[in-house]
mmCIF file of C-alpha atoms in Angstrom:
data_model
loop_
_atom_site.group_PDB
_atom_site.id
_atom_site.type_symbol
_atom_site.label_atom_id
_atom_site.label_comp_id
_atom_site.label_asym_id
_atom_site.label_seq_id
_atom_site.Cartn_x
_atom_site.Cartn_y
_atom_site.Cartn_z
ATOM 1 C CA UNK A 1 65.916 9.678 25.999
ATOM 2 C CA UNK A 2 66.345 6.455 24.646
ATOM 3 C CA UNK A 3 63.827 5.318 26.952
ATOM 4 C CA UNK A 4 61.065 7.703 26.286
ATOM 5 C CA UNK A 5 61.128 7.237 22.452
ATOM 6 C CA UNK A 6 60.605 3.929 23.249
ATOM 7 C CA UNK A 7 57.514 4.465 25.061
ATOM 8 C CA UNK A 8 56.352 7.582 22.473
ATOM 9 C CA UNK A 9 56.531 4.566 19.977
ATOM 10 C CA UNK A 10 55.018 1.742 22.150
ATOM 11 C CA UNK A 11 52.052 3.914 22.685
ATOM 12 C CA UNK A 12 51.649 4.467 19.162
ATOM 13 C CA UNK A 13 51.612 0.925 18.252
ATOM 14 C CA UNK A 14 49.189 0.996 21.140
ATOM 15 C CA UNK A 15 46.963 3.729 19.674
ATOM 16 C CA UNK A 16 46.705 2.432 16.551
ATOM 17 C CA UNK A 17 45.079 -1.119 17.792
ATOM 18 C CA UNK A 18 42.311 1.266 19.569
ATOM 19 C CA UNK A 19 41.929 2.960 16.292
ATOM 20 C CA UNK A 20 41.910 0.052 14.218
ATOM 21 C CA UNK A 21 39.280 -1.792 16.468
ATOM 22 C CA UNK A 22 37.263 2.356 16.051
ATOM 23 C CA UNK A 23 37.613 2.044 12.265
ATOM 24 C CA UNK A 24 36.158 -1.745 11.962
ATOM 25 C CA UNK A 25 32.961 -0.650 14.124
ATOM 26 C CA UNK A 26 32.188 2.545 12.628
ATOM 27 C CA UNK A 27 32.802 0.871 8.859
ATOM 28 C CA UNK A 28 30.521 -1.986 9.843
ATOM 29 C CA UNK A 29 27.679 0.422 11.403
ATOM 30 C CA UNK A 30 27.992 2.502 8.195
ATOM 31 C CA UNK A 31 28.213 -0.659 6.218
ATOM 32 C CA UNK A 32 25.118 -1.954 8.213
ATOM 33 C CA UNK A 33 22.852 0.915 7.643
ATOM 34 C CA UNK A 34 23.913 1.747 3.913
ATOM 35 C CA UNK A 35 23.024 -1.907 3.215
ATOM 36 C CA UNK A 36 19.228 -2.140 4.985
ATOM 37 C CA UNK A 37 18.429 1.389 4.437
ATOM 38 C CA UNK A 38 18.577 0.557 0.878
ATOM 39 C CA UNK A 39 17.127 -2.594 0.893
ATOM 40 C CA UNK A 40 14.004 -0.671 2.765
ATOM 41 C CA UNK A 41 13.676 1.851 0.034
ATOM 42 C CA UNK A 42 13.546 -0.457 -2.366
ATOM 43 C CA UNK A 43 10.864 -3.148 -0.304
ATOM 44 C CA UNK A 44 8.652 0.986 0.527
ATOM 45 C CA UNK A 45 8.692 1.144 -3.309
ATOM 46 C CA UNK A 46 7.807 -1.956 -4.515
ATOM 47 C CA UNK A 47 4.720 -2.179 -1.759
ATOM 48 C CA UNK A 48 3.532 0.880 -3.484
ATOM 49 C CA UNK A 49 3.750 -0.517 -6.710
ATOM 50 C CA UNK A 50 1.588 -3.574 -5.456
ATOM 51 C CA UNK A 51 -0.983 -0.863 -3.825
ATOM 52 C CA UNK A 52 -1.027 0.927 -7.378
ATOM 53 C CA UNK A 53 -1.549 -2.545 -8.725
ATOM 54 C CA UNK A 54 -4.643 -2.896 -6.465
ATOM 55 C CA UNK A 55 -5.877 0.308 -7.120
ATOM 56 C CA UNK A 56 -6.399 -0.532 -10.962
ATOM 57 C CA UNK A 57 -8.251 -3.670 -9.925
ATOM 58 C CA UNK A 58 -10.486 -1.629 -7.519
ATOM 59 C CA UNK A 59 -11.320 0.675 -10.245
ATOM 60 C CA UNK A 60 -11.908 -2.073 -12.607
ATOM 61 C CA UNK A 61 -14.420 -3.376 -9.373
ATOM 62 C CA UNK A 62 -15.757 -0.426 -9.457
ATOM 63 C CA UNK A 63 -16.762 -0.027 -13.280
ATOM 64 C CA UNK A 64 -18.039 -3.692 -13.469
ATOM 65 C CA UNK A 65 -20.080 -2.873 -10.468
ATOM 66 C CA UNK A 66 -21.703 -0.044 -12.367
ATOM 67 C CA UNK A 67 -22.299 -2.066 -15.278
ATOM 68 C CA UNK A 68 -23.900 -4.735 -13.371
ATOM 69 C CA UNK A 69 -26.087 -2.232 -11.829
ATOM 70 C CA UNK A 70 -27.335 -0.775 -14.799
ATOM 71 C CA UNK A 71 -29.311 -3.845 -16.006
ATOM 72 C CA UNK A 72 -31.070 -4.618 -12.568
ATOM 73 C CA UNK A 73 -34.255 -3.729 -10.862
ATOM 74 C CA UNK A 74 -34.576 -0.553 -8.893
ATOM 75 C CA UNK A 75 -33.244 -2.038 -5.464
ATOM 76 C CA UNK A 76 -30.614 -3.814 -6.305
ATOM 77 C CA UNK A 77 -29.378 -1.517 -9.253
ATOM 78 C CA UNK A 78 -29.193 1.728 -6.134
ATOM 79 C CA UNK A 79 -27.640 -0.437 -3.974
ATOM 80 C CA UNK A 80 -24.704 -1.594 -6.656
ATOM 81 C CA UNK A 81 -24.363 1.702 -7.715
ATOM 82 C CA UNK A 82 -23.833 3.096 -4.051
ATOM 83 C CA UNK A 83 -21.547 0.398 -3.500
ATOM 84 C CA UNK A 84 -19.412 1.302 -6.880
ATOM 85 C CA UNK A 85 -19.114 4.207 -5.388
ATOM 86 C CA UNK A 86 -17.790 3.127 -2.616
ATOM 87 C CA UNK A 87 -15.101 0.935 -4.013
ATOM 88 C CA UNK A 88 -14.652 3.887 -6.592
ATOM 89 C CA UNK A 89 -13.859 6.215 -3.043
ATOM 90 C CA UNK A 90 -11.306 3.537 -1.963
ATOM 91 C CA UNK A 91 -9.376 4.168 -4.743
ATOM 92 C CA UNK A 92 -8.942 7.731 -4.611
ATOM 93 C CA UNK A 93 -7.863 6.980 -0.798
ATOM 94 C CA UNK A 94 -5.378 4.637 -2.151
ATOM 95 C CA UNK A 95 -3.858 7.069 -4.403
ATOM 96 C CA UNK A 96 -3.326 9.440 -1.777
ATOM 97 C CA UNK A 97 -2.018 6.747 0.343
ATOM 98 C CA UNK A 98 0.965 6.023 -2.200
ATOM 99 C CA UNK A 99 1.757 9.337 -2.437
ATOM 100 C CA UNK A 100 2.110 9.827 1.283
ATOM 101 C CA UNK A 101 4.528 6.559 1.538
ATOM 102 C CA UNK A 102 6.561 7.810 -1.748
ATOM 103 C CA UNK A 103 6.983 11.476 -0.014
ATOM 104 C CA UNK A 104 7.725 10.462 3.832
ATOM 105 C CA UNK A 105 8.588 6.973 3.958
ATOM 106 C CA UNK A 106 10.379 5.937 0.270
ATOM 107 C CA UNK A 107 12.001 9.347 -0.531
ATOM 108 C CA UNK A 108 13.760 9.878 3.071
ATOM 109 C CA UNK A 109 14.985 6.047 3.218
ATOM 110 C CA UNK A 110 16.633 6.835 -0.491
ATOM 111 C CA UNK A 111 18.624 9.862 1.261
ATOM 112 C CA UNK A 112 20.423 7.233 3.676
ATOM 113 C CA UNK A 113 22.520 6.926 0.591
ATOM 114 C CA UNK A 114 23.920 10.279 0.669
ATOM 115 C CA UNK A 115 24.395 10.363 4.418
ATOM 116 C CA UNK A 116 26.295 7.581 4.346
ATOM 117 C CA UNK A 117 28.379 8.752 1.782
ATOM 118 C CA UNK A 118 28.964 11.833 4.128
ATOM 119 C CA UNK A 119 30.180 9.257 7.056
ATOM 120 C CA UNK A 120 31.835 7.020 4.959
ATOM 121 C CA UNK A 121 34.153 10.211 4.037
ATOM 122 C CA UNK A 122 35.245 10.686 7.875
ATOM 123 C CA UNK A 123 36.135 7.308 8.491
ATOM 124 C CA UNK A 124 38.336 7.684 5.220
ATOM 125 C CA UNK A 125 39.888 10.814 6.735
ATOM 126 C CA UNK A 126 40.570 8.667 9.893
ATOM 127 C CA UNK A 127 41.448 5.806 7.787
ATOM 128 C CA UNK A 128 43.996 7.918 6.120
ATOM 129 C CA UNK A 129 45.589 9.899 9.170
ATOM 130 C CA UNK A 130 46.171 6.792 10.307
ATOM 131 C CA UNK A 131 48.265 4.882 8.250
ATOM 132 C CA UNK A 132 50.071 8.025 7.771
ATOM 133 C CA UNK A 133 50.820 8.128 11.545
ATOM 134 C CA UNK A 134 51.686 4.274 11.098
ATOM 135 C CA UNK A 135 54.090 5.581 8.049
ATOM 136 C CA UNK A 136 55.995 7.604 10.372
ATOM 137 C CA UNK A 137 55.631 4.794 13.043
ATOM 138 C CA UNK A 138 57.305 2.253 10.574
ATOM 139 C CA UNK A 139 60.126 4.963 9.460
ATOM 140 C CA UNK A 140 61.174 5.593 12.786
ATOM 141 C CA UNK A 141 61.680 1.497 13.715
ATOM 142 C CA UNK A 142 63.743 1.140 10.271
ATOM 143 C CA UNK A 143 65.827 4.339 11.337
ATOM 144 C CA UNK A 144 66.498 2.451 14.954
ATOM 145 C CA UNK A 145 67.280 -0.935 13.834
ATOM 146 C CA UNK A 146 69.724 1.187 11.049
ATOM 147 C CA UNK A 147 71.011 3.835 12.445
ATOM 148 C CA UNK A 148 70.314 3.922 16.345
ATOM 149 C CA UNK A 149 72.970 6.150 16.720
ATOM 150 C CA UNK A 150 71.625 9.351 14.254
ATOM 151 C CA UNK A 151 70.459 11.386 17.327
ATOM 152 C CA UNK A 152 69.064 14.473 14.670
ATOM 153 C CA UNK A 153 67.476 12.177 12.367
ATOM 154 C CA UNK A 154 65.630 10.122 14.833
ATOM 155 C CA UNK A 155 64.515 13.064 16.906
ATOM 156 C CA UNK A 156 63.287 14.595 13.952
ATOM 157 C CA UNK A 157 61.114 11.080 12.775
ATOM 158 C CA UNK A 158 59.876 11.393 16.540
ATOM 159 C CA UNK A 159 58.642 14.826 16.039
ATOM 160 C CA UNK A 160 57.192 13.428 12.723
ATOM 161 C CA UNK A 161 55.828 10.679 14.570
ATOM 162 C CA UNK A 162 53.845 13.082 17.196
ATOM 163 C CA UNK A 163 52.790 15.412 14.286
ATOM 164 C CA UNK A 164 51.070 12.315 12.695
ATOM 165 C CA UNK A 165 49.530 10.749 15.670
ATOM 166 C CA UNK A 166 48.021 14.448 16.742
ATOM 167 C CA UNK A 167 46.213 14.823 13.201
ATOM 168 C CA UNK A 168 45.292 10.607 13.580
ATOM 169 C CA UNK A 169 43.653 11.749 17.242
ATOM 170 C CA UNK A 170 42.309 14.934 15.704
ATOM 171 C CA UNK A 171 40.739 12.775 12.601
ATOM 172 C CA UNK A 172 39.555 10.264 14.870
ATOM 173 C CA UNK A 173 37.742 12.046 17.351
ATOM 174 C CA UNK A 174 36.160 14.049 14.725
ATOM 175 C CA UNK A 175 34.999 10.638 13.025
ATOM 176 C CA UNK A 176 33.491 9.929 16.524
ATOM 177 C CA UNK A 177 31.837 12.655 16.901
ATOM 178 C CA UNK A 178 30.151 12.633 13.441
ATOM 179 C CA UNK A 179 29.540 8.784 14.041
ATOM 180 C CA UNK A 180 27.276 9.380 17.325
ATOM 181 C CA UNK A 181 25.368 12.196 15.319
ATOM 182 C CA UNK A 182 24.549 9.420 12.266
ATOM 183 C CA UNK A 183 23.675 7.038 14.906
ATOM 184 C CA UNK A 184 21.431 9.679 16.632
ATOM 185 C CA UNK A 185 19.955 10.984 13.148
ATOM 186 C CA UNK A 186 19.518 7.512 11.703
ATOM 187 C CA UNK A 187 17.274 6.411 15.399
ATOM 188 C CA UNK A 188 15.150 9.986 15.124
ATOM 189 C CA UNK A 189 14.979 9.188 11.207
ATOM 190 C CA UNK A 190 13.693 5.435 11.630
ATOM 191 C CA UNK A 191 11.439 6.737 14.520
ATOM 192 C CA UNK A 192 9.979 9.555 12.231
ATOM 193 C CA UNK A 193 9.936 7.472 9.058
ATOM 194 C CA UNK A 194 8.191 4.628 10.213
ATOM 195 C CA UNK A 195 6.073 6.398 12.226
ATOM 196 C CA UNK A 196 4.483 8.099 9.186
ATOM 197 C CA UNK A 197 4.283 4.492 7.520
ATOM 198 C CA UNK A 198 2.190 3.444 10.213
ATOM 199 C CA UNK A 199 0.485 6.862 10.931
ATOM 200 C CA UNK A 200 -0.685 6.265 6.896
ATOM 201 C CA UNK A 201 -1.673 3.308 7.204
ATOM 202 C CA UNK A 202 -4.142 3.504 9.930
ATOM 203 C CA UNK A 203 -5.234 6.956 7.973
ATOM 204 C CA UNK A 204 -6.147 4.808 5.127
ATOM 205 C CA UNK A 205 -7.766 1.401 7.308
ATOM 206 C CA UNK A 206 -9.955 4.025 9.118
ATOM 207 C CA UNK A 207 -11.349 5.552 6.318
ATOM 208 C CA UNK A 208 -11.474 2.023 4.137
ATOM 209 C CA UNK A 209 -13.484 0.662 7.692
ATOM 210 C CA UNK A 210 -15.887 3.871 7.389
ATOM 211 C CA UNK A 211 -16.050 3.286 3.461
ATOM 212 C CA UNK A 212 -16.713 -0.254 3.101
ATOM 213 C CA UNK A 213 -19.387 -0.169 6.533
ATOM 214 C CA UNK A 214 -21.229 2.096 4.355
ATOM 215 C CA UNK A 215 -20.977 -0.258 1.299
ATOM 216 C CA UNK A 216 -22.035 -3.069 3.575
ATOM 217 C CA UNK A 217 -25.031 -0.947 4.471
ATOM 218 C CA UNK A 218 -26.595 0.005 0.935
ATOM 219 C CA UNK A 219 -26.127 -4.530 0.410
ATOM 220 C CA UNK A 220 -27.821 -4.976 3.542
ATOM 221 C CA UNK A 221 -30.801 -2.035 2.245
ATOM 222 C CA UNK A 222 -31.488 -4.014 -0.923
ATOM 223 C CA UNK A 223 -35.731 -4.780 -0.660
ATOM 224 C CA UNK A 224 -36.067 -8.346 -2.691
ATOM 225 C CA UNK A 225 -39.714 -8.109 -2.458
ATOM 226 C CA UNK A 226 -39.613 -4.533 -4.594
ATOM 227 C CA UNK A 227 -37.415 -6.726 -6.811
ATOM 228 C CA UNK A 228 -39.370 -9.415 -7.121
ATOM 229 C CA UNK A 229 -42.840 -7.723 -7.974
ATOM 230 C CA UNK A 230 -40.789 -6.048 -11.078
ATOM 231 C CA UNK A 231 -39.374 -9.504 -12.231
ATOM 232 C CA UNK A 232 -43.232 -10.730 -11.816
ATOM 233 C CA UNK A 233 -44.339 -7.431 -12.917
ATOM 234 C CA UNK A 234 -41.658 -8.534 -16.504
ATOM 235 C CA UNK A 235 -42.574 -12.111 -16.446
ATOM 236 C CA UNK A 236 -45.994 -11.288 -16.718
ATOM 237 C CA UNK A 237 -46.690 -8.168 -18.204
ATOM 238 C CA UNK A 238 -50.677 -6.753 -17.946
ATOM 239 C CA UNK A 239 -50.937 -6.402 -21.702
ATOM 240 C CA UNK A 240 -50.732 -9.977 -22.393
ATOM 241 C CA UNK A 241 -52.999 -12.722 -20.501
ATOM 242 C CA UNK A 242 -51.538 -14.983 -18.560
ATOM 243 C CA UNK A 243 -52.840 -18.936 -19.205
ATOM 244 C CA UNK A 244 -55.194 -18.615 -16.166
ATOM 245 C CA UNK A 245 -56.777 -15.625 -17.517
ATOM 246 C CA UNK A 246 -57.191 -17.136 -20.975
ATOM 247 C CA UNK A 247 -58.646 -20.073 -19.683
ATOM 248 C CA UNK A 248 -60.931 -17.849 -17.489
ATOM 249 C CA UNK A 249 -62.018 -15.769 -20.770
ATOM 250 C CA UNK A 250 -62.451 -19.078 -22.926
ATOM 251 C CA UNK A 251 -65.153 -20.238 -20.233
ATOM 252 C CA UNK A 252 -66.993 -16.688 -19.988
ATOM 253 C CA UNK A 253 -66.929 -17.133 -24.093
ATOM 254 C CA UNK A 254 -68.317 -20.392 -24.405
ATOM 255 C CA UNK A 255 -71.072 -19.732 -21.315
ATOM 256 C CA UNK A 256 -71.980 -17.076 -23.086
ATOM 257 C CA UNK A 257 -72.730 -18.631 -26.359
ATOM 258 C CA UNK A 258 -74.499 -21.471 -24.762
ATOM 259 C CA UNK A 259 -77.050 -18.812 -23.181
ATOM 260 C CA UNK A 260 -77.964 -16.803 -26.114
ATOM 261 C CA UNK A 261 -77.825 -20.349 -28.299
ATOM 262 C CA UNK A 262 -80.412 -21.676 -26.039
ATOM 263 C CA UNK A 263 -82.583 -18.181 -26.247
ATOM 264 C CA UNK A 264 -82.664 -17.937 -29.836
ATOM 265 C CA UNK A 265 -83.846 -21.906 -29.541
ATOM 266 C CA UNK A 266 -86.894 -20.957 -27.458
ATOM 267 C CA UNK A 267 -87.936 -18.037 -29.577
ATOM 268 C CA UNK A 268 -87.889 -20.061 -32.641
ATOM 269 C CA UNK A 269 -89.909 -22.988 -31.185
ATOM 270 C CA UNK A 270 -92.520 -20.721 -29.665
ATOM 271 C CA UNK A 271 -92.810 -19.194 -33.153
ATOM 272 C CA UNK A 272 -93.674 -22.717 -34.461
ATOM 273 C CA UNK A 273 -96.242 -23.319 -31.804
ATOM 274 C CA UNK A 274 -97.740 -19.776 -32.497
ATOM 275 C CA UNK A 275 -98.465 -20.367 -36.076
ATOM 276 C CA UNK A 276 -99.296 -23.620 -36.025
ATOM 277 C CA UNK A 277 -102.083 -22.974 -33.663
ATOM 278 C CA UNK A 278 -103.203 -19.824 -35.461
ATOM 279 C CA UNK A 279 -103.804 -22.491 -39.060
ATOM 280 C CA UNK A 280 -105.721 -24.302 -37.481
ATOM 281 C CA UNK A 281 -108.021 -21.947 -35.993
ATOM 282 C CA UNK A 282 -108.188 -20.585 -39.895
ATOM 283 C CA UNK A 283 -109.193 -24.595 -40.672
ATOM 284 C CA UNK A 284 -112.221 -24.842 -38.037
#
């Protein structure tokens, strides 16, 4: 008899190590994932408040653009506008691109919280069954070294002893078996989450790389030479004469003058001759 207790109690002692060494892992997995789960909800959350950030600027971009655009000539004022527009379009894209992260990537990393909350509680029950069972454990050595010879009291701290270890192997397995389901959920959960980070992200590059192609087209589609005859066409208007064509209308002027000048010369000097010959022909 003596001899079995002795073993009931060594394997106890024996069972709680393995426990013990159970309880340390499982705390520092929870511990593990409680601590960077958090610390990635909080980095999801403040990359889309530097996205909302850029979003203002781009619609900023976008209303400077259309002010630009207003006071240029035709080419360059439809291809600013187009391009607004296109910066304008990013925007909107953005928008629903925060949304997306806050919903499937920020939210669900927030709930690792609560889960392990829900694991932390089974370790505690295993925690707790334990150093009961190590209660009973310590009761029965005291009654040996006291009273080795109370055969009813030590049998009944033995049966003690066996009721506490069964609910410590009961509480244990059952933290087990809830740990390998958090470690399963939390691998399915990082596969899932991340994979709608990334699955967003190359949503929004593909439509900012169709977007912004289509900006660079209406740049590339500007015609300087229409430009440039309406900045002629405002540096010299047609209502007002250039200095070439004032120079040209100065010379028309004054060649003009000089022929009906000399005209009006030769009419008055054949006059002269004409009377002058017609007194003397009244002399003779």
């Amino acid at each position: 008899m003596k001899n079995a207790s002795s073993s009931s109690a060594s394997e106890s002692r024996m069972e709680a190590r393995a426990r013990d060494h159970e309880l340390k892992i499982v705390s520092d997995r929870i511990a593990l994932a409680e601590k960077h789960f958090t610390s990635l909800s909080k980095d999801v959350l403040s990359y889309n408040a530097s996205l909302e950030g850029v979003k203002e600027k781009g619609n900023k971009l976008s209303s400077s653009l259309d002010s630009y655009a207003d006071m240029e000539y035709p080419s360059v004022r439809n291809a600013m506008q187009n391009v607004s527009e296109c910066v304008a379009t990013m925007q909107d894209y953005l928008t629903a691109e925060v949304n997306f992260l806050h919903g499937k990537v920020a939210q669900p990393l927030s709930f690792y919280a609560t889960n392990c909350k829900i694991a932390k509680d089974y370790a505690k029950g295993a925690i707790t069954a334990r150093d009961k069972e190590l209660a009973k454990l310590k009761s029965l050595d005291k009654m040996k070294s006291k009273d080795p010879n109370n055969k009813s009291k030590l049998a009944k701290l033995e049966q003690e002893l066996q009721k506490a270890s069964i609910d410590s192997g009961r509480a244990r397995q059952t933290m087990v078996d809830q740990m390998v389901i958090f470690e399963k959920k939390k691998i399915e959960d990082l596969k899932s989450i991340f994979g709608s980070f990334f699955h967003g992200q190359l949503l929004f590059h593909a439509k900012a790389l169709e977007t912004y192609t289509q900006a660079y087209k209406h740049l590339m589609a500007i015609d300087e030479q229409l430009d440039l005859e309406a900045f002629e066409n405002d540096i010299h208007p047609a209502t007002i004469p250039t200095r070439l064509d004032s120079i040209k209308s100065g010379s028309q002027s004054s060649l003009h003058y000089d022929s009906q000048g000399s005209l009006r010369g030769s009419q008055l000097s054949l006059n002269r001759t004409s009377q002058s010959m017609h007194s003397q022909g009244s002399i003779e």
